[in-house]
Amino acid sequence: MKQNPKTVRMWMIICFLFSSGLATLENDRDFKMCGIWRHGNSSRNLKYDLRTGCEKIEISANESTLSIRGRITAKCTGSSSIDLDSNAPQNQSHFCVFWEPLLDLLIVEVNGKNHTLCEPKGLQGSCCTDLSQGDQKNASVFGIVKGSIRGDIIRDDAMEIYTFAGGSINCKEKFCDEASQKSRGANMIEEVVMKSGTRGHVDLPCAQSTVIEMEEGFKGLNLTLPAYPSVAPNMIPSVYLPSCLKSATKIKSKVVCTYYKEQKLFQRGPSDSILLDDIVGLSVENEIIENLSEPVRIRFHHIPLPANCSGRCVSWDTRRDKKMIWRNDGCNTLKINERETECHCDHFTYFAILVQVEHKATVRHLEALTFITAVGCAVSLVSCLVLFYWLCKLRKGKKNQTSLVHRGLVVAIFFLCLFFILTGTIANVGNSTVCMITGSLLHYSLLSTLCWMAMEVFHTFLLVRKVFSSTPPWVFYLGGFGLPALLVGILLSIGDIYGEKKIVPSENITSPYRMCWMLDSDKSRLAHYIINVGLLAVVVSSGTVMLFLVVKEIRNRPDWKKIHVAFLSIWGLTCLFGTTWGLGFLDFGPLSEATLFLFCIINSLQGFFLMLRYYSLERIKKKDDSSSDGSSSGSSKQHMLQHTHENS
Ligand SMILES: *[C@@H]1O[C@H](CO)[C@@H](O)[C@H](O)[C@H]1NC(C)=O
Ligand SMILES: *[C@@H]1O[C@H](CO)[C@@H](O)[C@H](O)[C@H]1NC(C)=O
Ligand SMILES: *[C@@H]1O[C@H](CO)[C@@H](O)[C@H](O)[C@H]1NC(C)=O
C-alpha cells in the first residue's frame, strides 16, 4: 500500500497539530499573562528590571512604557529598555508575558514579536511559581485592558499595574509529577531538556539526560549515561551513536539521551511480560530519525534472566503511531551474556528490554533421561571398541570395502557417544570457547555418523549393482569424514552457531541442564534444519529406496523364503537405529514420555546394537558355511547370505 505524498503531508500536518496541541498543554507551573496595552502614538519602549529571588512581579503600562519588574528569577538578572517599533499608527498593542520557572525563561511578546528577557541556563531546582494576583491600580486613559491569565480575563477595564506574588517550590519534582500523569510525559521531559539550553548532564528526579551537540565531522560517539544515585555505576546503560546520525544539511544538531528510571512515564508491556527497569530515550532536535544505515547501539545491564525467559529489545514509538505501544520491529536483540543485552536499533525513540516467558518446551524427567543416556552411551562406547577390534582382526590384510565402511561407522558412533558424555561436564566447567569447540566436535561426530550411514547405503548400492572393488577407499573416507568436516568448517566460519545450550527440566526451571551444542539462535536453528534434518532425510529416504532395490533383486532367488525374516529384521533395525540418533536431536515436542524414554535408550545403545547385529550376522554366516554341501542350491544360498551380510 503506497500512500500518495499529499495524504502523507496531510497526515504529517494533522500529527503535528495533534502533538503540538498536547505539547503546549498548560501546566500550573508556567505563567502566562496577556492583555491589550492601550498606549499613545508616540515612541514606546519595553522596560524591565529583573532580580533573583521569589517575591513578586509587577506588570505595568502607561502612555509610553510597558514595564516588567520583579524578583522571581533563579539566576537571571538584568534591567534595560528595549525600543519597540512605533511606526505603526495604532494606539494599542497585544502583549503577553511568559514565565517558565523550571527553565528560568521569561519572554515578553508584543504585537507578535517575542523578546526573551531571560534565557534558559539549565533546569532550576528551587523556583518561583504559583504566581497569584496581588495589588492592582486603576488607570485613567492609558494602561492594560482585558488582562488575562492563561486565557481567562481577570479585568476588562484599564489598569495601570498588575502585581503577582509567587511562592518557592521544587520545580523539578513538580515537573516530574506532572509528566508522570501525562500520556506523553517522556516527550514533555525531552522537550524541556532540549529547551534548557544546556550541554552535558541535565538532572531530574525522574530522568537523567545527556545533551550533546553533533558538530561537523561527527564520527560517532560512545556515551555512558549519567549515573543515578540509586544505581550502581556498572549497571548504567551505555549508548553508541553512529556517525550517520549527523545529517549533512545541518551544521549543528542537538541529541538528547535520557535515562529513565520512572516506569510510570511509560505504558506497561503486554500482560505476559515484564519491562526491565531501564528505559533509554533518544531524540534529535527537530528531527525524526528513522532508517539509520548504521544502527544505534544501546547496552543494558540487568540481573540474569531465568532460563525459561528471554529478553527482547522493544521501542516505544510515539511519533509514527497514535497508538503508543512497545514494538518489536526496528530493533535487533543481541545477547552479550547473562547480564548484558545490546539493542541495535535503526530509529530514535524510547528503548527498553521486555522480558517474556519463553514458551519453550520443558522436558519432564530430564534427570532420569540424562542418566539413561549416559549409561547407554558408556555401553555403546565399550561395544564400539569391541566391534572395532573384531573388524580389524577378522579382516586383517584383506582389502575389504564392507569392513572399511563398518569401521568408519563404528568410529563415528564412538566419538558421538564420547562427546555426548563429555558435553554436559564441559558445559559446566569450561569457558565459552571450549564449549564452542566441544559443540562443533559433537556436531561433527553426529554428521559423520549420518554420513557413514549414507556410505553404508551407497556401498549396498554398489553391491546390488555388482560394481565390485572399483571404488577406491578414499571415496568413502571423503564422504564419511571429509564432508562433515567441510560442513562444520562452514558453520564455524559463519560464527555464532555453537555454544552453550540449555535444556530446561519442567521439574525445576531454575536449574537447566547445560550442554555444548548448537545455540538457541535463529541462525543455528536454520543450520540445524538445513544440515541435520536435511542429511537425516537423505539417509532415511535413500536407505528405504535401497531396501526396496535389494528386496527386488534377491526375492526371486530360491532361498529367499528361508532367510527373508532375518534379512528384513536386520535391515529394519538398521534403519530404525540409524534414524533414532538424529531424532534425538530433533525437537522433543509432541513425543510422549514413554517414547522419549525409548528414544533415549535406543539412541544411546546404538553402538551396542551395531555390535549385536554384526555378531548375529557372523553367526548366520558361519552356520551356513558349515551346513553347505557344495550343491547348487547350497552355493546359491551361501552367495545370497554373503550378499545379505554385505548389504547390512
Ligand atoms: C511610565 O512608566 C515608566 C516606568 O514605570 C516611567 O519611568 C515613566 O516615567 C512613565 N511615563 C509617564 C509618562 O508617566
Ligand atoms: C513567543 O514565545 C512563547 C513562549 O515560548 C510562544 O508560545 C509563542 O508562540 C512565541 N511567539 C512567537 C511569535 O514566536
Ligand atoms: C532447583 O535448582 C536450584 C539450583 O540447582 C536449587 O537451588 C533448588 O533448590 C531447586 N529447586 C527444587 C524445587 O528442586
XYZ file of C-alpha atoms and ligand atoms in Angstrom:
690
model
C 0.000 0.000 0.000
C 1.640 3.175 -1.118
C 0.275 6.437 0.097
C 0.498 9.376 -2.177
C 2.592 12.301 -0.981
C -0.428 14.536 -0.478
C -2.030 12.218 2.019
C 1.269 11.788 3.782
C 1.717 15.519 4.043
C -1.808 15.924 5.346
C -1.198 13.282 7.961
C 2.010 14.939 8.967
C 0.182 18.221 9.471
C -2.535 16.524 11.485
C 0.056 14.723 13.579
C 1.931 17.958 14.075
C -1.180 19.782 15.249
C -2.034 16.899 17.472
C 1.366 16.720 19.074
C 1.895 20.439 19.357
C -1.541 20.718 20.862
C -0.514 18.277 23.507
C 2.901 19.758 23.983
C 1.533 23.186 24.781
C -0.910 21.848 27.321
C -0.869 24.305 30.151
C 0.640 23.263 33.385
C 0.273 25.139 36.605
C 3.939 25.938 36.957
C 4.087 28.124 33.918
C 2.689 31.620 33.962
C 1.157 33.430 31.037
C -0.376 36.868 31.393
C -1.763 38.642 28.367
C -3.594 41.855 27.752
C -4.039 44.802 25.487
C -1.775 47.729 26.110
C -3.506 50.974 25.362
C -0.768 53.487 24.625
C -0.109 56.769 22.939
C 1.018 57.238 19.354
C 4.498 58.463 20.155
C 7.616 56.301 20.686
C 7.245 53.330 23.015
C 9.553 51.040 24.849
C 9.699 47.880 26.926
C 11.444 48.375 30.229
C 12.453 45.589 32.501
C 14.177 45.139 35.770
C 14.554 41.554 36.919
C 16.324 40.239 40.017
C 16.712 36.857 41.624
C 14.522 35.814 44.497
C 10.920 34.912 44.977
C 8.725 37.854 45.825
C 6.551 39.330 43.128
C 6.407 40.535 39.596
C 4.835 43.808 38.514
C 3.476 44.295 35.041
C 2.597 47.902 34.406
C 1.891 50.112 31.446
C 1.477 53.835 30.786
C 1.436 56.028 27.731
C 4.928 55.160 26.560
C 6.268 52.251 28.581
C 5.417 48.602 29.191
C 7.343 47.656 32.258
C 8.179 44.314 33.826
C 9.830 44.415 37.232
C 10.267 41.913 39.915
C 12.176 39.375 41.906
C 11.168 35.970 40.671
C 14.071 34.507 38.735
C 16.505 31.852 39.920
C 19.620 33.023 38.069
C 18.659 35.672 35.568
C 19.191 39.337 36.417
C 19.052 42.339 34.162
C 17.484 45.671 33.609
C 17.230 47.538 30.388
C 14.904 49.201 27.990
C 14.040 47.943 24.516
C 12.684 50.308 21.880
C 9.545 48.948 20.323
C 8.642 49.514 16.734
C 6.289 52.530 16.956
C 5.773 53.326 13.299
C 2.507 51.539 13.262
C -0.257 54.085 13.603
C -2.128 52.094 16.184
C -2.824 53.129 19.717
C -2.945 49.688 21.303
C -0.787 46.549 21.236
C -1.437 42.965 22.192
C 1.130 41.614 24.617
C 1.853 38.506 26.669
C 4.317 37.712 29.419
C 5.530 34.099 29.592
C 7.341 32.794 32.644
C 8.640 29.227 32.770
C 10.254 28.888 36.197
C 11.777 25.431 35.559
C 13.799 26.885 32.700
C 14.154 30.373 34.228
C 12.777 31.590 30.925
C 10.966 34.904 30.628
C 9.580 36.101 27.314
C 7.527 39.163 26.520
C 5.591 39.077 23.303
C 4.459 42.431 21.916
C 2.427 42.525 18.731
C 3.536 39.042 17.732
C 7.244 39.639 18.356
C 8.999 37.751 21.128
C 11.566 39.440 23.348
C 13.423 36.979 25.517
C 14.342 38.764 28.712
C 15.746 35.674 30.444
C 17.438 32.892 28.510
C 17.294 29.367 29.932
C 20.507 28.150 31.530
C 19.710 24.656 32.714
C 16.860 23.373 34.810
C 16.177 25.063 38.109
C 15.563 23.111 41.271
C 14.055 25.707 43.501
C 11.988 28.214 41.608
C 9.307 30.820 41.950
C 5.905 29.858 40.733
C 2.205 29.792 41.619
C 2.005 33.480 40.853
C -1.155 34.879 42.371
C -2.720 38.209 41.785
C -1.816 40.934 44.256
C -2.177 44.727 44.213
C -3.524 46.414 41.164
C -4.148 50.039 40.303
C -6.739 51.511 38.005
C -5.675 53.786 35.222
C -7.397 56.707 33.591
C -6.700 56.515 29.859
C -3.566 54.507 29.186
C -2.801 51.108 30.655
C -3.705 47.435 30.299
C -7.192 46.388 29.306
C -8.612 42.881 29.101
C -5.876 41.484 31.328
C -5.979 37.678 31.295
C -4.159 34.817 32.936
C -3.819 31.636 30.879
C -6.644 32.848 28.699
C -9.063 33.792 31.494
C -9.839 37.501 31.582
C -9.413 38.948 35.049
C -10.224 42.632 34.456
C -11.905 44.242 31.493
C -11.211 47.854 32.383
C -7.921 49.681 32.081
C -5.348 49.013 34.786
C -2.074 50.775 35.337
C -0.434 47.955 37.244
C -0.827 44.251 37.925
C 1.125 42.544 40.676
C 1.627 38.817 41.138
C 3.210 37.258 44.212
C 4.976 33.906 43.904
C 5.947 31.039 46.145
C 9.108 28.996 46.065
C 8.823 25.273 45.297
C 10.961 22.432 43.985
C 10.208 22.740 40.328
C 11.944 19.565 39.210
C 9.875 17.380 41.473
C 6.708 19.118 40.491
C 7.604 18.751 36.842
C 8.230 15.028 37.220
C 4.895 14.615 38.961
C 3.153 16.403 36.165
C 4.974 14.425 33.497
C 4.113 11.093 35.069
C 0.421 11.943 34.847
C 0.520 12.798 31.166
C 0.351 10.288 28.373
C 3.288 11.986 26.722
C 5.236 12.651 29.854
C 8.510 11.422 28.400
C 8.143 13.694 25.381
C 7.492 16.573 27.734
C 10.709 15.840 29.595
C 12.742 15.702 26.424
C 11.278 18.932 25.120
C 12.157 20.723 28.325
C 15.675 19.284 28.292
C 16.066 20.358 24.685
C 14.874 23.857 25.547
C 17.005 24.143 28.665
C 19.941 25.350 26.637
C 22.473 23.222 28.480
C 25.047 20.803 27.219
C 26.160 17.766 29.155
C 24.320 16.471 32.135
C 20.761 17.501 32.959
C 19.443 16.063 36.143
C 15.805 15.461 37.079
C 14.355 13.210 39.772
C 12.573 11.128 37.124
C 15.212 11.165 34.380
C 18.872 11.800 33.738
C 19.741 13.320 30.417
C 22.888 13.960 28.493
C 22.767 16.623 25.845
C 25.421 16.570 23.182
C 25.892 18.662 20.127
C 26.940 16.976 16.918
C 29.254 19.269 15.074
C 30.554 18.968 11.559
C 32.637 15.833 11.048
C 30.793 13.904 13.746
C 32.429 10.457 13.838
C 30.123 8.525 16.106
C 30.260 8.583 19.859
C 30.303 6.175 22.786
C 28.292 7.549 25.603
C 27.784 6.376 29.142
C 24.653 7.851 30.542
C 24.873 9.888 33.739
C 24.734 7.941 36.961
C 21.665 7.639 39.094
C 22.256 7.959 42.804
C 20.389 4.693 43.397
C 22.056 2.712 40.579
C 25.489 1.100 40.740
C 27.789 2.714 38.150
C 28.391 -0.548 36.302
C 24.662 -1.012 35.760
C 24.165 2.215 33.824
C 23.281 1.635 30.166
C 25.694 2.830 27.531
C 24.858 4.173 24.106
C 26.749 4.303 20.845
C 25.636 6.968 18.404
C 26.665 6.177 14.819
C 28.186 8.779 12.555
C 25.302 8.535 10.079
C 23.152 10.300 12.644
C 24.530 13.652 11.650
C 22.591 14.869 8.677
C 24.663 16.593 6.045
C 22.442 19.625 5.793
C 22.685 20.885 9.329
C 25.774 22.424 10.806
C 24.902 21.502 14.352
C 22.226 19.379 15.877
C 21.494 18.544 19.429
C 20.998 15.000 20.668
C 19.328 14.227 23.961
C 19.929 10.840 25.576
C 17.725 10.274 28.561
C 17.875 7.505 31.078
C 14.536 6.925 32.770
C 14.030 5.031 35.933
C 10.421 6.085 36.180
C 8.270 3.449 34.550
C 5.144 5.463 35.295
C 6.060 7.597 32.305
C 5.511 4.666 30.001
C 2.884 2.161 29.278
C 3.364 -1.332 30.605
C 4.329 -4.139 28.267
C 1.969 -6.923 27.211
C 0.406 -8.712 30.146
C 2.596 -11.814 29.890
C 5.815 -9.854 30.075
C 7.808 -7.589 32.319
C 9.600 -4.456 31.324
C 13.034 -4.226 32.883
C 13.711 -1.090 34.901
C 15.917 0.783 32.493
C 14.471 2.840 29.690
C 16.609 4.943 27.397
C 15.162 7.713 25.270
C 16.969 9.229 22.309
C 15.952 12.236 20.301
C 17.477 14.742 17.938
C 16.288 18.320 17.958
C 13.509 18.964 15.440
C 14.126 15.754 13.561
C 12.586 12.356 13.232
C 15.323 9.776 12.964
C 14.408 6.641 11.045
C 16.060 4.011 8.875
C 19.608 4.670 10.013
C 22.164 2.945 7.817
C 24.222 2.043 10.873
C 22.228 1.173 13.950
C 22.390 2.980 17.235
C 23.535 0.554 19.939
C 22.259 0.581 23.485
C 23.705 -1.813 26.007
C 21.574 -2.630 29.024
C 22.785 -4.298 32.194
C 20.366 -6.421 34.114
C 20.013 -9.267 36.535
C 20.451 -12.716 34.958
C 17.185 -13.788 33.387
C 15.661 -17.126 34.370
C 16.356 -19.898 31.875
C 12.844 -20.038 30.521
C 12.704 -16.308 29.914
C 14.063 -14.267 27.093
C 14.739 -10.565 26.870
C 13.881 -8.660 23.753
C 14.592 -5.092 22.781
C 11.493 -3.039 22.279
C 10.955 0.542 21.309
C 8.137 2.837 22.164
C 7.117 4.654 19.106
C 5.205 7.784 19.876
C 5.824 9.576 16.651
C 4.611 7.299 13.916
C 1.637 5.792 15.647
C -1.144 7.321 17.540
C -1.342 4.121 19.496
C 1.584 4.064 21.853
C 2.771 0.552 22.354
C 6.038 -1.261 22.803
C 7.016 -2.590 19.408
C 9.418 -5.318 18.412
C 10.327 -4.135 14.961
C 13.183 -1.808 14.259
C 15.463 -3.307 16.882
C 17.659 -6.369 16.921
C 18.420 -8.009 20.224
C 21.940 -9.198 20.871
C 22.561 -11.201 23.986
C 26.071 -10.361 25.172
C 25.963 -12.525 28.276
C 23.732 -13.397 31.210
C 23.744 -9.846 32.481
C 24.057 -7.740 29.368
C 21.878 -7.287 26.333
C 22.542 -4.964 23.450
C 19.856 -3.401 21.295
C 20.662 -2.405 17.724
C 18.001 -0.038 16.505
C 17.540 1.888 13.302
C 15.442 4.710 14.678
C 15.227 7.086 17.637
C 12.664 6.874 20.374
C 12.464 5.158 23.758
C 14.078 1.766 24.183
C 13.766 -0.868 26.830
C 14.050 -4.581 27.332
C 10.926 -6.598 27.626
C 11.290 -9.936 29.360
C 8.905 -12.604 28.290
C 8.415 -16.119 29.495
C 9.528 -18.213 26.584
C 7.072 -20.850 25.612
C 9.963 -23.201 25.146
C 9.116 -26.819 25.771
C 10.456 -28.013 29.049
C 11.419 -31.658 29.360
C 9.971 -33.849 32.034
C 12.133 -36.416 33.839
C 15.215 -34.796 32.363
C 17.435 -36.094 35.126
C 16.374 -39.703 34.526
C 16.757 -39.306 30.771
C 20.215 -37.839 31.179
C 21.221 -40.757 33.363
C 19.860 -43.397 30.975
C 21.588 -41.728 28.061
C 24.893 -41.580 29.881
C 24.743 -45.288 30.809
C 23.667 -46.229 27.277
C 26.495 -44.190 25.798
C 29.008 -45.874 28.081
C 27.786 -49.326 26.990
C 27.962 -48.209 23.360
C 31.498 -46.946 23.810
C 32.641 -50.360 25.014
C 30.675 -52.114 22.247
C 32.253 -49.896 19.628
C 35.720 -50.748 20.903
C 34.972 -54.478 20.806
C 33.423 -54.261 17.364
C 36.298 -52.219 16.009
C 38.736 -54.814 17.331
C 36.787 -57.627 15.619
C 36.602 -55.811 12.358
C 40.320 -55.148 12.366
C 41.249 -58.660 13.414
C 38.932 -60.576 11.105
C 39.667 -58.606 8.022
C 43.318 -58.037 8.610
C 45.346 -57.879 5.477
C 42.296 -58.157 3.299
C 41.247 -55.074 1.466
C 37.596 -55.289 2.185
C 35.184 -52.500 1.478
C 32.482 -53.834 3.772
C 34.779 -53.848 6.746
C 36.047 -50.393 5.845
C 32.545 -48.908 5.824
C 31.610 -50.685 9.054
C 34.786 -49.457 10.700
C 34.029 -45.891 9.667
C 30.563 -46.071 11.173
C 31.892 -47.578 14.378
C 34.486 -44.817 14.758
C 31.873 -42.121 14.139
C 29.451 -43.593 16.681
C 32.291 -43.986 19.174
C 33.107 -40.285 19.029
C 29.444 -39.326 19.050
C 28.950 -41.202 22.329
C 32.197 -39.889 23.753
C 31.406 -36.230 23.080
C 27.837 -36.707 24.183
C 29.038 -37.924 27.563
C 31.598 -35.120 27.829
C 29.411 -32.273 26.664
C 27.455 -31.867 29.897
C 30.571 -31.756 32.050
C 32.406 -29.377 29.750
C 29.440 -27.008 29.631
C 29.540 -26.722 33.408
C 33.304 -26.422 33.714
C 34.812 -24.965 30.572
C 34.605 -21.441 29.255
C 32.662 -20.383 26.210
C 35.449 -21.071 23.700
C 35.938 -24.614 24.963
C 32.197 -25.134 24.857
C 32.037 -23.848 21.305
C 34.765 -26.273 20.224
C 33.104 -29.194 22.005
C 29.780 -28.286 20.433
C 31.336 -28.291 16.986
C 33.051 -31.650 17.640
C 29.778 -33.184 18.825
C 28.074 -31.877 15.747
C 30.917 -33.171 13.597
C 30.554 -36.674 15.009
C 26.786 -36.621 14.536
C 27.194 -35.541 10.918
C 29.945 -38.097 10.448
C 27.668 -40.854 11.804
C 24.934 -39.833 9.409
C 27.406 -39.654 6.525
C 28.806 -43.087 7.280
C 25.261 -44.421 7.274
C 24.873 -42.853 3.863
C 28.128 -44.604 2.903
C 26.629 -47.923 4.019
C 23.681 -47.282 1.760
C 25.986 -46.292 -1.077
C 28.071 -49.382 -0.554
C 24.987 -51.601 -0.643
C 24.052 -49.941 -3.878
C 27.436 -50.858 -5.347
C 26.978 -54.455 -4.226
C 23.489 -54.756 -5.624
C 24.664 -53.331 -8.919
C 27.663 -55.684 -8.654
C 30.183 -52.903 -9.077
C 32.883 -54.663 -7.110
C 36.071 -53.115 -5.839
C 36.157 -50.412 -8.434
C 35.615 -47.744 -5.811
C 38.819 -46.618 -4.123
C 38.635 -46.325 -0.312
C 39.296 -42.585 -0.275
C 35.834 -42.020 -1.725
C 34.339 -43.473 1.432
C 36.684 -41.576 3.720
C 35.901 -38.379 1.901
C 32.170 -38.952 2.246
C 32.261 -40.143 5.845
C 34.874 -37.841 7.378
C 35.521 -35.123 4.807
C 32.023 -33.888 4.081
C 31.092 -33.368 7.765
C 34.374 -31.518 8.295
C 33.517 -29.222 5.415
C 30.022 -28.539 6.776
C 31.245 -27.877 10.312
C 34.022 -25.692 8.925
C 31.494 -23.585 7.057
C 29.318 -23.227 10.146
C 32.359 -22.267 12.245
C 33.320 -19.594 9.754
C 29.788 -18.187 9.858
C 30.156 -17.947 13.630
C 27.646 -17.790 16.487
C 26.429 -21.298 15.773
C 27.936 -23.412 18.516
C 27.900 -22.757 22.206
C 26.077 -23.474 25.383
C 22.524 -24.727 25.046
C 20.209 -25.086 27.968
C 17.584 -27.755 28.257
C 15.063 -26.810 30.872
C 13.617 -29.561 33.022
C 9.986 -28.921 33.861
C 10.528 -30.033 37.469
C 12.889 -27.185 38.282
C 13.150 -24.491 35.670
C 15.786 -22.645 37.644
C 18.431 -25.302 37.086
C 18.667 -26.089 33.389
C 20.842 -28.859 32.011
C 23.713 -27.303 30.114
C 25.304 -28.875 27.099
C 27.690 -27.739 24.403
C 25.801 -27.952 21.187
C 24.191 -25.523 18.783
C 22.973 -22.251 20.260
C 19.352 -21.257 20.531
C 19.659 -18.530 17.923
C 17.789 -18.204 14.654
C 20.980 -18.791 12.708
C 21.775 -22.119 14.332
C 18.161 -23.214 14.156
C 18.374 -22.631 10.415
C 21.636 -24.588 10.212
C 20.035 -27.378 12.225
C 17.089 -27.650 9.889
C 19.120 -27.438 6.700
C 22.069 -29.635 7.627
C 20.959 -32.074 10.346
C 17.392 -32.637 9.300
C 18.332 -32.468 5.621
C 21.080 -35.048 5.949
C 18.862 -37.283 8.044
C 16.159 -37.101 5.393
C 18.685 -38.071 2.706
C 19.927 -41.052 4.717
C 16.472 -42.330 5.620
C 14.987 -41.929 2.168
C 17.962 -43.392 0.315
C 18.060 -46.255 2.836
C 14.419 -47.021 2.181
C 14.926 -46.939 -1.566
C 17.928 -49.228 -1.212
C 15.940 -51.678 0.876
C 13.382 -51.992 -1.889
C 16.085 -52.383 -4.516
C 17.738 -55.198 -2.607
C 14.471 -56.969 -1.950
C 13.600 -56.715 -5.626
C 16.985 -58.062 -6.606
C 17.005 -61.161 -4.460
C 13.381 -62.081 -3.863
C 13.223 -64.323 -6.920
C 16.092 -66.451 -5.751
C 15.102 -69.859 -4.367
C 16.300 -69.406 -0.806
C 14.646 -66.080 -0.211
C 11.873 -67.597 1.889
C 14.323 -69.114 4.295
C 16.195 -66.029 5.250
C 13.926 -63.165 4.449
C 12.815 -62.767 8.057
C 16.374 -62.348 9.236
C 17.139 -60.093 6.331
C 14.192 -57.803 6.818
C 14.651 -57.551 10.554
C 18.285 -56.681 10.128
C 17.555 -54.015 7.570
C 14.623 -52.702 9.538
C 16.737 -52.409 12.662
C 19.442 -50.655 10.728
C 17.005 -48.062 9.537
C 15.457 -47.636 12.957
C 18.746 -47.236 14.736
C 20.051 -45.042 12.026
C 17.279 -42.560 12.451
C 16.959 -42.530 16.192
C 20.182 -40.689 16.898
C 19.059 -37.982 14.607
C 15.581 -37.940 16.064
C 17.043 -37.498 19.497
C 18.365 -34.139 18.360
C 15.100 -33.049 16.838
C 12.574 -31.262 18.968
C 11.183 -33.370 21.726
C 7.901 -31.536 21.317
C 4.941 -33.816 20.882
C 6.638 -37.051 21.871
C 5.066 -38.719 24.844
C 7.177 -39.551 27.831
C 7.304 -43.291 27.092
C 8.545 -42.637 23.562
C 11.077 -40.232 24.905
C 12.498 -42.869 27.216
C 12.524 -45.416 24.402
C 14.353 -42.999 22.151
C 16.949 -42.290 24.740
C 17.544 -45.978 25.379
C 17.753 -46.981 21.725
C 19.808 -43.963 20.759
C 22.389 -44.345 23.385
C 22.708 -48.083 22.925
C 23.283 -47.732 19.203
C 26.874 -48.890 19.360
C 25.790 -51.919 21.337
C 23.104 -52.816 18.782
C 25.595 -52.435 15.990
C 27.796 -54.990 17.702
C 24.861 -57.362 18.244
C 23.882 -57.091 14.608
C 27.372 -57.830 13.421
C 27.661 -60.755 15.790
C 24.354 -62.354 14.706
C 25.248 -61.949 11.060
C 28.574 -63.652 11.595
C 26.753 -66.494 13.310
C 24.246 -66.931 10.496
C 27.075 -66.926 8.007
C 29.149 -69.436 9.952
C 26.192 -71.810 10.391
C 25.507 -71.510 6.726
C 29.097 -72.217 5.771
C 29.160 -75.413 7.815
C 25.843 -76.762 6.548
C 26.728 -76.030 2.948
C 27.441 -79.239 0.928
C 28.583 -77.731 -2.317
C 25.347 -78.437 -4.170
C 23.986 -75.821 -6.462
C 21.289 -74.840 -4.017
C 23.825 -74.612 -1.220
C 26.185 -72.390 -3.113
C 23.365 -70.153 -4.186
C 22.246 -69.871 -0.606
C 25.716 -69.038 0.510
C 26.131 -66.463 -2.159
C 22.905 -64.867 -1.147
C 23.742 -64.809 2.509
C 27.076 -63.335 1.749
C 25.250 -60.756 -0.222
C 22.815 -60.063 2.575
C 25.579 -59.738 5.026
C 27.467 -57.349 2.933
C 24.355 -55.351 2.420
C 23.573 -54.961 6.059
C 5.799 55.301 32.537
O 6.362 54.317 33.394
C 7.781 54.263 33.461
C 8.242 53.146 34.325
O 7.256 52.684 35.120
C 8.285 55.599 33.983
O 9.697 55.599 34.009
C 7.770 56.717 33.095
O 8.139 57.966 33.597
C 6.261 56.691 32.949
N 5.827 57.654 31.961
C 4.855 58.515 32.193
C 4.518 59.462 31.056
O 4.294 58.562 33.250
C 6.744 33.563 21.937
O 7.104 32.633 22.982
C 6.020 31.911 23.520
C 6.514 31.115 24.709
O 7.578 30.275 24.374
C 5.368 31.065 22.475
O 4.277 30.360 22.985
C 4.929 31.964 21.328
O 4.409 31.178 20.289
C 6.081 32.803 20.809
N 5.571 33.754 19.815
C 6.189 33.959 18.662
C 5.569 34.922 17.765
O 7.200 33.336 18.354
C 16.189 -26.102 41.705
O 17.556 -25.975 41.416
C 18.223 -24.991 42.190
C 19.644 -24.860 41.678
O 20.257 -26.083 41.468
C 18.165 -25.396 43.650
O 18.817 -24.423 44.440
C 16.710 -25.537 44.058
O 16.637 -25.999 45.391
C 15.987 -26.500 43.148
N 14.574 -26.496 43.457
C 13.864 -27.613 43.600
C 12.417 -27.441 43.873
O 14.363 -28.714 43.498
